[in-house]
Amino acid sequence: DAGVIQSPRHEVTEMGQEVTLRCKPISGHDYLFWYRQTMMRGLELLIYFNNNVPIDDSGMPEDRFSAKMPNASFSTLKIQPSEPRDSAVYFCASSLPTGGFPTGELFFGEGSRLTVL
Amino acid sequence: QKEVEQDPGPLSVPEGAIVSLNCTYSNSAFQYFMWYRQYSRKGPELLMYTYSSGNKEDGRFTAQVDKSSKYISLFIRDSQPSDSATYLCAMSARGGYNKLIFGAGTRLAVHP
């Protein structure tokens, strides 16, 4: 299996621009997670989906952030408009149908490194 | 106060040393404890998992949980340069991924 695939790997943009990050989960995994990692705050859960339905978006920092999962093999995280404080590495992860219970094993992509100037 | 506290390091040790990595937590409901390893420019990957208190050993790695002290540890014996990575503890109350709370991660460098 190819693992979780994220694109782009790197994105540099200017403040105010729209940013779209993409994720393809592992086939057969019906849980999908978006995390953000910064030096200051570590790894934070933004939102997660089960069977393409958003379950918990309480970690989404503000209305500028939105996430969709139109089908089982694709999800997007959009930031509009982007701000310098959004600079971080954004990870997508997926897990097995049981939610990874009881091991809590999440399979992470390699991340999208976002820099907002 | 963060729910999970982890010293960010960096921690630098010579090859062959025993490494001790630790996390403390405040939520007594946590029952599932994990260690993830993250190599530079990569996503985290699950290294070890333990449930409730006790020890678990896997090769050179040993995970310990002390719920009475709200303290978990990861020991690496005979450390190798390939162990150089960031180690993140993670924990949850209900198991699986539910509200998996990560520590900030400790950067470890093992030099030859």
PDB file of C-alpha atoms in Angstrom:
ATOM      1  CA  ASP A   1       0.000   0.000   0.000  1.00  0.00           C
ATOM      2  CA  ALA A   2       1.224   3.502  -0.791  1.00  0.00           C
ATOM      3  CA  GLY A   3       0.303   4.904   2.589  1.00  0.00           C
ATOM      4  CA  VAL A   4      -1.387   8.230   3.216  1.00  0.00           C
ATOM      5  CA  ILE A   5      -0.588  10.637   0.405  1.00  0.00           C
ATOM      6  CA  GLN A   6      -0.561  14.384   0.936  1.00  0.00           C
ATOM      7  CA  SER A   7      -0.047  17.238  -1.474  1.00  0.00           C
ATOM      8  CA  PRO A   8       1.568  19.632  -1.832  1.00  0.00           C
ATOM      9  CA  ARG A   9       4.608  18.744   0.295  1.00  0.00           C
ATOM     10  CA  HIS A  10       5.582  22.397   0.492  1.00  0.00           C
ATOM     11  CA  GLU A  11       3.555  25.536  -0.026  1.00  0.00           C
ATOM     12  CA  VAL A  12       4.725  29.101   0.231  1.00  0.00           C
ATOM     13  CA  THR A  13       2.061  31.742  -0.155  1.00  0.00           C
ATOM     14  CA  GLU A  14       1.337  35.316   0.712  1.00  0.00           C
ATOM     15  CA  MET A  15      -0.994  36.493   3.420  1.00  0.00           C
ATOM     16  CA  GLY A  16      -4.570  36.656   2.226  1.00  0.00           C
ATOM     17  CA  GLN A  17      -4.254  33.916  -0.366  1.00  0.00           C
ATOM     18  CA  GLU A  18      -6.329  30.735  -0.339  1.00  0.00           C
ATOM     19  CA  VAL A  19      -4.525  27.520   0.499  1.00  0.00           C
ATOM     20  CA  THR A  20      -5.829  24.040  -0.271  1.00  0.00           C
ATOM     21  CA  LEU A  21      -4.161  20.958   1.146  1.00  0.00           C
ATOM     22  CA  ARG A  22      -5.063  17.518  -0.135  1.00  0.00           C
ATOM     23  CA  CYS A  23      -5.063  14.037   1.319  1.00  0.00           C
ATOM     24  CA  LYS A  24      -5.641  10.518   0.050  1.00  0.00           C
ATOM     25  CA  PRO A  25      -6.097   8.064   2.950  1.00  0.00           C
ATOM     26  CA  ILE A  26      -5.101   4.415   2.931  1.00  0.00           C
ATOM     27  CA  SER A  27      -7.680   2.349   1.105  1.00  0.00           C
ATOM     28  CA  GLY A  28     -10.066   0.693   3.546  1.00  0.00           C
ATOM     29  CA  HIS A  29      -9.433   3.197   6.329  1.00  0.00           C
ATOM     30  CA  ASP A  30     -12.668   4.982   7.072  1.00  0.00           C
ATOM     31  CA  TYR A  31     -11.357   7.423   9.687  1.00  0.00           C
ATOM     32  CA  LEU A  32      -9.449  10.460   8.496  1.00  0.00           C
ATOM     33  CA  PHE A  33      -7.771  13.093  10.651  1.00  0.00           C
ATOM     34  CA  TRP A  34      -6.211  16.480  10.018  1.00  0.00           C
ATOM     35  CA  TYR A  35      -3.482  17.582  12.446  1.00  0.00           C
ATOM     36  CA  ARG A  36      -1.345  20.680  12.628  1.00  0.00           C
ATOM     37  CA  GLN A  37       2.167  20.643  14.076  1.00  0.00           C
ATOM     38  CA  THR A  38       4.131  23.672  15.271  1.00  0.00           C
ATOM     39  CA  MET A  39       7.086  24.074  17.569  1.00  0.00           C
ATOM     40  CA  MET A  40       5.019  26.083  20.016  1.00  0.00           C
ATOM     41  CA  ARG A  41       1.869  23.974  20.174  1.00  0.00           C
ATOM     42  CA  GLY A  42       3.033  20.528  19.097  1.00  0.00           C
ATOM     43  CA  LEU A  43       0.609  18.231  17.296  1.00  0.00           C
ATOM     44  CA  GLU A  44      -2.999  19.416  17.437  1.00  0.00           C
ATOM     45  CA  LEU A  45      -6.086  17.650  16.112  1.00  0.00           C
ATOM     46  CA  LEU A  46      -8.059  19.969  13.848  1.00  0.00           C
ATOM     47  CA  ILE A  47     -10.887  17.738  12.630  1.00  0.00           C
ATOM     48  CA  TYR A  48     -11.693  14.126  11.962  1.00  0.00           C
ATOM     49  CA  PHE A  49     -14.099  12.265   9.683  1.00  0.00           C
ATOM     50  CA  ASN A  50     -15.733   8.873   9.856  1.00  0.00           C
ATOM     51  CA  ASN A  51     -17.152   7.454   6.640  1.00  0.00           C
ATOM     52  CA  ASN A  52     -16.711  10.880   5.017  1.00  0.00           C
ATOM     53  CA  VAL A  53     -18.785  12.616   7.713  1.00  0.00           C
ATOM     54  CA  PRO A  54     -17.129  15.237   9.954  1.00  0.00           C
ATOM     55  CA  ILE A  55     -17.382  14.016  13.542  1.00  0.00           C
ATOM     56  CA  ASP A  56     -15.460  16.568  15.567  1.00  0.00           C
ATOM     57  CA  ASP A  57     -14.234  19.906  14.262  1.00  0.00           C
ATOM     58  CA  SER A  58     -13.707  21.528  17.650  1.00  0.00           C
ATOM     59  CA  GLY A  59      -9.992  21.853  16.931  1.00  0.00           C
ATOM     60  CA  MET A  60     -10.471  23.997  13.835  1.00  0.00           C
ATOM     61  CA  PRO A  61      -8.988  27.326  14.921  1.00  0.00           C
ATOM     62  CA  GLU A  62     -11.475  29.644  13.236  1.00  0.00           C
ATOM     63  CA  ASP A  63     -13.842  30.107  10.343  1.00  0.00           C
ATOM     64  CA  ARG A  64     -10.994  30.665   7.934  1.00  0.00           C
ATOM     65  CA  PHE A  65     -10.394  26.911   8.114  1.00  0.00           C
ATOM     66  CA  SER A  66     -12.678  24.387   6.430  1.00  0.00           C
ATOM     67  CA  ALA A  67     -12.349  20.696   5.602  1.00  0.00           C
ATOM     68  CA  LYS A  68     -14.257  18.405   3.307  1.00  0.00           C
ATOM     69  CA  MET A  69     -14.280  14.751   2.454  1.00  0.00           C
ATOM     70  CA  PRO A  70     -16.348  14.281  -0.711  1.00  0.00           C
ATOM     71  CA  ASN A  71     -15.524  10.566  -0.954  1.00  0.00           C
ATOM     72  CA  ALA A  72     -13.647   7.813   0.855  1.00  0.00           C
ATOM     73  CA  SER A  73     -10.407   8.447  -0.986  1.00  0.00           C
ATOM     74  CA  PHE A  74     -10.021  12.210  -0.844  1.00  0.00           C
ATOM     75  CA  SER A  75     -10.103  15.055   1.651  1.00  0.00           C
ATOM     76  CA  THR A  76      -9.163  18.725   1.551  1.00  0.00           C
ATOM     77  CA  LEU A  77      -8.246  21.278   4.185  1.00  0.00           C
ATOM     78  CA  LYS A  78      -8.728  24.841   3.037  1.00  0.00           C
ATOM     79  CA  ILE A  79      -7.545  28.069   4.606  1.00  0.00           C
ATOM     80  CA  GLN A  80      -9.069  31.275   3.287  1.00  0.00           C
ATOM     81  CA  PRO A  81      -7.685  33.855   3.781  1.00  0.00           C
ATOM     82  CA  SER A  82      -4.328  32.598   5.025  1.00  0.00           C
ATOM     83  CA  GLU A  83      -2.321  34.416   7.722  1.00  0.00           C
ATOM     84  CA  PRO A  84       1.346  34.128   8.789  1.00  0.00           C
ATOM     85  CA  ARG A  85       0.297  32.422  12.041  1.00  0.00           C
ATOM     86  CA  ASP A  86      -1.085  29.543   9.963  1.00  0.00           C
ATOM     87  CA  SER A  87       2.471  28.556   9.046  1.00  0.00           C
ATOM     88  CA  ALA A  88       2.895  24.970  10.219  1.00  0.00           C
ATOM     89  CA  VAL A  89       3.139  21.397   9.031  1.00  0.00           C
ATOM     90  CA  TYR A  90      -0.284  19.955   8.349  1.00  0.00           C
ATOM     91  CA  PHE A  91      -0.637  16.203   8.639  1.00  0.00           C
ATOM     92  CA  CYS A  92      -3.362  13.949   7.393  1.00  0.00           C
ATOM     93  CA  ALA A  93      -3.761  10.550   9.061  1.00  0.00           C
ATOM     94  CA  SER A  94      -6.100   7.621   8.602  1.00  0.00           C
ATOM     95  CA  SER A  95      -6.986   4.621  10.708  1.00  0.00           C
ATOM     96  CA  LEU A  96      -8.629   1.244  10.461  1.00  0.00           C
ATOM     97  CA  PRO A  97     -12.403   0.806  10.522  1.00  0.00           C
ATOM     98  CA  THR A  98     -12.420   0.112  14.247  1.00  0.00           C
ATOM     99  CA  GLY A  99     -10.887   3.510  14.813  1.00  0.00           C
ATOM    100  CA  GLY A 100      -7.604   1.830  15.457  1.00  0.00           C
ATOM    101  CA  PHE A 101      -8.981   0.478  18.747  1.00  0.00           C
ATOM    102  CA  PRO A 102      -7.366  -0.411  20.981  1.00  0.00           C
ATOM    103  CA  THR A 103      -3.916   0.485  19.745  1.00  0.00           C
ATOM    104  CA  GLY A 104      -4.743   4.023  18.682  1.00  0.00           C
ATOM    105  CA  GLU A 105      -2.604   3.518  15.616  1.00  0.00           C
ATOM    106  CA  LEU A 106      -2.874   6.382  13.227  1.00  0.00           C
ATOM    107  CA  PHE A 107      -1.115   6.220   9.878  1.00  0.00           C
ATOM    108  CA  PHE A 108       0.273   9.640   9.039  1.00  0.00           C
ATOM    109  CA  GLY A 109       1.196  11.121   5.713  1.00  0.00           C
ATOM    110  CA  GLU A 110       4.458  12.973   5.283  1.00  0.00           C
ATOM    111  CA  GLY A 111       2.804  16.322   5.845  1.00  0.00           C
ATOM    112  CA  SER A 112       2.340  19.572   3.969  1.00  0.00           C
ATOM    113  CA  ARG A 113       4.702  22.310   5.112  1.00  0.00           C
ATOM    114  CA  LEU A 114       2.916  25.658   4.801  1.00  0.00           C
ATOM    115  CA  THR A 115       4.646  28.998   4.971  1.00  0.00           C
ATOM    116  CA  VAL A 116       2.524  32.135   4.824  1.00  0.00           C
ATOM    117  CA  LEU A 117       4.514  35.305   4.240  1.00  0.00           C
TER     118      LEU A 117
ATOM    119  CA  GLN B   1      -1.543  23.765  32.194  1.00  0.00           C
ATOM    120  CA  LYS B   2      -1.330  21.326  29.294  1.00  0.00           C
ATOM    121  CA  GLU B   3      -2.937  17.912  29.703  1.00  0.00           C
ATOM    122  CA  VAL B   4       0.288  16.227  28.628  1.00  0.00           C
ATOM    123  CA  GLU B   5       3.730  17.600  29.411  1.00  0.00           C
ATOM    124  CA  GLN B   6       6.870  16.425  27.674  1.00  0.00           C
ATOM    125  CA  ASP B   7      10.362  17.882  27.816  1.00  0.00           C
ATOM    126  CA  PRO B   8      11.222  18.940  24.251  1.00  0.00           C
ATOM    127  CA  GLY B   9      14.943  18.296  24.694  1.00  0.00           C
ATOM    128  CA  PRO B  10      17.028  18.049  22.639  1.00  0.00           C
ATOM    129  CA  LEU B  11      18.618  15.013  24.209  1.00  0.00           C
ATOM    130  CA  SER B  12      22.033  13.972  22.900  1.00  0.00           C
ATOM    131  CA  VAL B  13      23.560  10.621  23.863  1.00  0.00           C
ATOM    132  CA  PRO B  14      26.405   8.431  22.648  1.00  0.00           C
ATOM    133  CA  GLU B  15      25.679   5.233  20.763  1.00  0.00           C
ATOM    134  CA  GLY B  16      24.981   2.354  23.134  1.00  0.00           C
ATOM    135  CA  ALA B  17      23.558   4.526  25.906  1.00  0.00           C
ATOM    136  CA  ILE B  18      20.275   3.833  27.672  1.00  0.00           C
ATOM    137  CA  VAL B  19      17.771   6.567  26.905  1.00  0.00           C
ATOM    138  CA  SER B  20      14.860   7.527  29.128  1.00  0.00           C
ATOM    139  CA  LEU B  21      12.032   9.625  27.707  1.00  0.00           C
ATOM    140  CA  ASN B  22       9.165  10.772  29.898  1.00  0.00           C
ATOM    141  CA  CYS B  23       5.754  12.385  29.928  1.00  0.00           C
ATOM    142  CA  THR B  24       3.497  13.527  32.720  1.00  0.00           C
ATOM    143  CA  TYR B  25      -0.213  14.057  32.433  1.00  0.00           C
ATOM    144  CA  SER B  26      -3.021  15.557  34.453  1.00  0.00           C
ATOM    145  CA  ASN B  27      -6.141  13.707  33.273  1.00  0.00           C
ATOM    146  CA  SER B  28      -6.704  10.667  35.489  1.00  0.00           C
ATOM    147  CA  ALA B  29      -9.139   9.277  32.902  1.00  0.00           C
ATOM    148  CA  PHE B  30      -6.329   8.457  30.485  1.00  0.00           C
ATOM    149  CA  GLN B  31      -5.973   4.702  30.143  1.00  0.00           C
ATOM    150  CA  TYR B  32      -4.363   4.174  26.737  1.00  0.00           C
ATOM    151  CA  PHE B  33      -0.776   5.278  26.288  1.00  0.00           C
ATOM    152  CA  MET B  34       1.261   5.335  23.146  1.00  0.00           C
ATOM    153  CA  TRP B  35       4.668   6.361  21.913  1.00  0.00           C
ATOM    154  CA  TYR B  36       5.084   7.629  18.386  1.00  0.00           C
ATOM    155  CA  ARG B  37       8.406   8.132  16.635  1.00  0.00           C
ATOM    156  CA  GLN B  38       8.842  10.909  14.092  1.00  0.00           C
ATOM    157  CA  TYR B  39      11.845  11.127  11.827  1.00  0.00           C
ATOM    158  CA  SER B  40      12.814  14.493  10.394  1.00  0.00           C
ATOM    159  CA  ARG B  41      10.448  15.672   7.655  1.00  0.00           C
ATOM    160  CA  LYS B  42       8.219  12.605   8.117  1.00  0.00           C
ATOM    161  CA  GLY B  43       4.912  11.864   9.803  1.00  0.00           C
ATOM    162  CA  PRO B  44       4.758  10.173  13.212  1.00  0.00           C
ATOM    163  CA  GLU B  45       4.535   6.380  13.346  1.00  0.00           C
ATOM    164  CA  LEU B  46       3.316   4.232  16.229  1.00  0.00           C
ATOM    165  CA  LEU B  47       6.177   2.684  18.173  1.00  0.00           C
ATOM    166  CA  MET B  48       4.598   1.238  21.318  1.00  0.00           C
ATOM    167  CA  TYR B  49       1.219   0.974  22.967  1.00  0.00           C
ATOM    168  CA  THR B  50       0.280   0.139  26.552  1.00  0.00           C
ATOM    169  CA  TYR B  51      -2.990  -0.067  28.374  1.00  0.00           C
ATOM    170  CA  SER B  52      -3.369   1.091  31.995  1.00  0.00           C
ATOM    171  CA  SER B  53      -0.373   0.583  34.268  1.00  0.00           C
ATOM    172  CA  GLY B  54       2.603  -1.695  33.842  1.00  0.00           C
ATOM    173  CA  ASN B  55       5.459  -2.400  31.486  1.00  0.00           C
ATOM    174  CA  LYS B  56       5.674  -3.531  27.907  1.00  0.00           C
ATOM    175  CA  GLU B  57       8.835  -4.595  26.150  1.00  0.00           C
ATOM    176  CA  ASP B  58       9.547  -4.801  22.432  1.00  0.00           C
ATOM    177  CA  GLY B  59      13.116  -5.495  21.511  1.00  0.00           C
ATOM    178  CA  ARG B  60      15.273  -2.612  22.714  1.00  0.00           C
ATOM    179  CA  PHE B  61      12.228  -0.573  23.714  1.00  0.00           C
ATOM    180  CA  THR B  62      10.364  -0.672  27.025  1.00  0.00           C
ATOM    181  CA  ALA B  63       7.290   1.385  27.822  1.00  0.00           C
ATOM    182  CA  GLN B  64       6.264   1.979  31.422  1.00  0.00           C
ATOM    183  CA  VAL B  65       3.104   3.481  32.817  1.00  0.00           C
ATOM    184  CA  ASP B  66       2.655   4.625  36.409  1.00  0.00           C
ATOM    185  CA  LYS B  67      -0.926   5.806  36.697  1.00  0.00           C
ATOM    186  CA  SER B  68      -0.615   6.616  40.380  1.00  0.00           C
ATOM    187  CA  SER B  69       2.032   9.198  39.525  1.00  0.00           C
ATOM    188  CA  LYS B  70       0.514  10.100  36.148  1.00  0.00           C
ATOM    189  CA  TYR B  71       3.868   9.405  34.553  1.00  0.00           C
ATOM    190  CA  ILE B  72       4.891   7.371  31.528  1.00  0.00           C
ATOM    191  CA  SER B  73       8.328   6.476  30.244  1.00  0.00           C
ATOM    192  CA  LEU B  74       9.991   5.012  27.197  1.00  0.00           C
ATOM    193  CA  PHE B  75      13.380   3.371  27.624  1.00  0.00           C
ATOM    194  CA  ILE B  76      15.680   2.626  24.719  1.00  0.00           C
ATOM    195  CA  ARG B  77      18.512   0.196  25.391  1.00  0.00           C
ATOM    196  CA  ASP B  78      21.695   0.068  23.344  1.00  0.00           C
ATOM    197  CA  SER B  79      20.666   3.202  21.478  1.00  0.00           C
ATOM    198  CA  GLN B  80      21.657   3.465  17.814  1.00  0.00           C
ATOM    199  CA  PRO B  81      22.139   6.449  15.508  1.00  0.00           C
ATOM    200  CA  SER B  82      19.020   5.224  13.668  1.00  0.00           C
ATOM    201  CA  ASP B  83      17.040   5.961  16.849  1.00  0.00           C
ATOM    202  CA  SER B  84      17.664   9.675  16.292  1.00  0.00           C
ATOM    203  CA  ALA B  85      14.176  11.128  15.944  1.00  0.00           C
ATOM    204  CA  THR B  86      11.493  12.978  17.856  1.00  0.00           C
ATOM    205  CA  TYR B  87       9.504  10.813  20.256  1.00  0.00           C
ATOM    206  CA  LEU B  88       5.946  11.863  21.028  1.00  0.00           C
ATOM    207  CA  CYS B  89       3.872  10.411  23.800  1.00  0.00           C
ATOM    208  CA  ALA B  90       0.142  10.198  23.199  1.00  0.00           C
ATOM    209  CA  MET B  91      -2.755   9.159  25.347  1.00  0.00           C
ATOM    210  CA  SER B  92      -6.500   8.849  25.412  1.00  0.00           C
ATOM    211  CA  ALA B  93      -9.264   8.066  27.834  1.00  0.00           C
ATOM    212  CA  ARG B  94     -11.393   5.777  25.735  1.00  0.00           C
ATOM    213  CA  GLY B  95      -8.864   4.078  23.562  1.00  0.00           C
ATOM    214  CA  GLY B  96      -8.292   4.097  19.885  1.00  0.00           C
ATOM    215  CA  TYR B  97      -7.907   7.492  18.318  1.00  0.00           C
ATOM    216  CA  ASN B  98     -10.619   9.234  20.318  1.00  0.00           C
ATOM    217  CA  LYS B  99      -9.264  12.554  21.494  1.00  0.00           C
ATOM    218  CA  LEU B 100      -5.725  11.300  21.262  1.00  0.00           C
ATOM    219  CA  ILE B 101      -3.676  13.942  23.081  1.00  0.00           C
ATOM    220  CA  PHE B 102      -0.053  14.250  22.026  1.00  0.00           C
ATOM    221  CA  GLY B 103       2.891  15.543  23.998  1.00  0.00           C
ATOM    222  CA  ALA B 104       5.128  18.145  22.389  1.00  0.00           C
ATOM    223  CA  GLY B 105       7.771  15.533  21.559  1.00  0.00           C
ATOM    224  CA  THR B 106      11.368  15.039  22.703  1.00  0.00           C
ATOM    225  CA  ARG B 107      14.138  15.320  20.108  1.00  0.00           C
ATOM    226  CA  LEU B 108      16.731  12.605  20.518  1.00  0.00           C
ATOM    227  CA  ALA B 109      20.135  12.531  18.835  1.00  0.00           C
ATOM    228  CA  VAL B 110      22.300   9.418  19.151  1.00  0.00           C
ATOM    229  CA  HIS B 111      25.836  10.101  17.982  1.00  0.00           C
ATOM    230  CA  PRO B 112      28.341   7.406  16.958  1.00  0.00           C
TER     231      PRO B 112
END
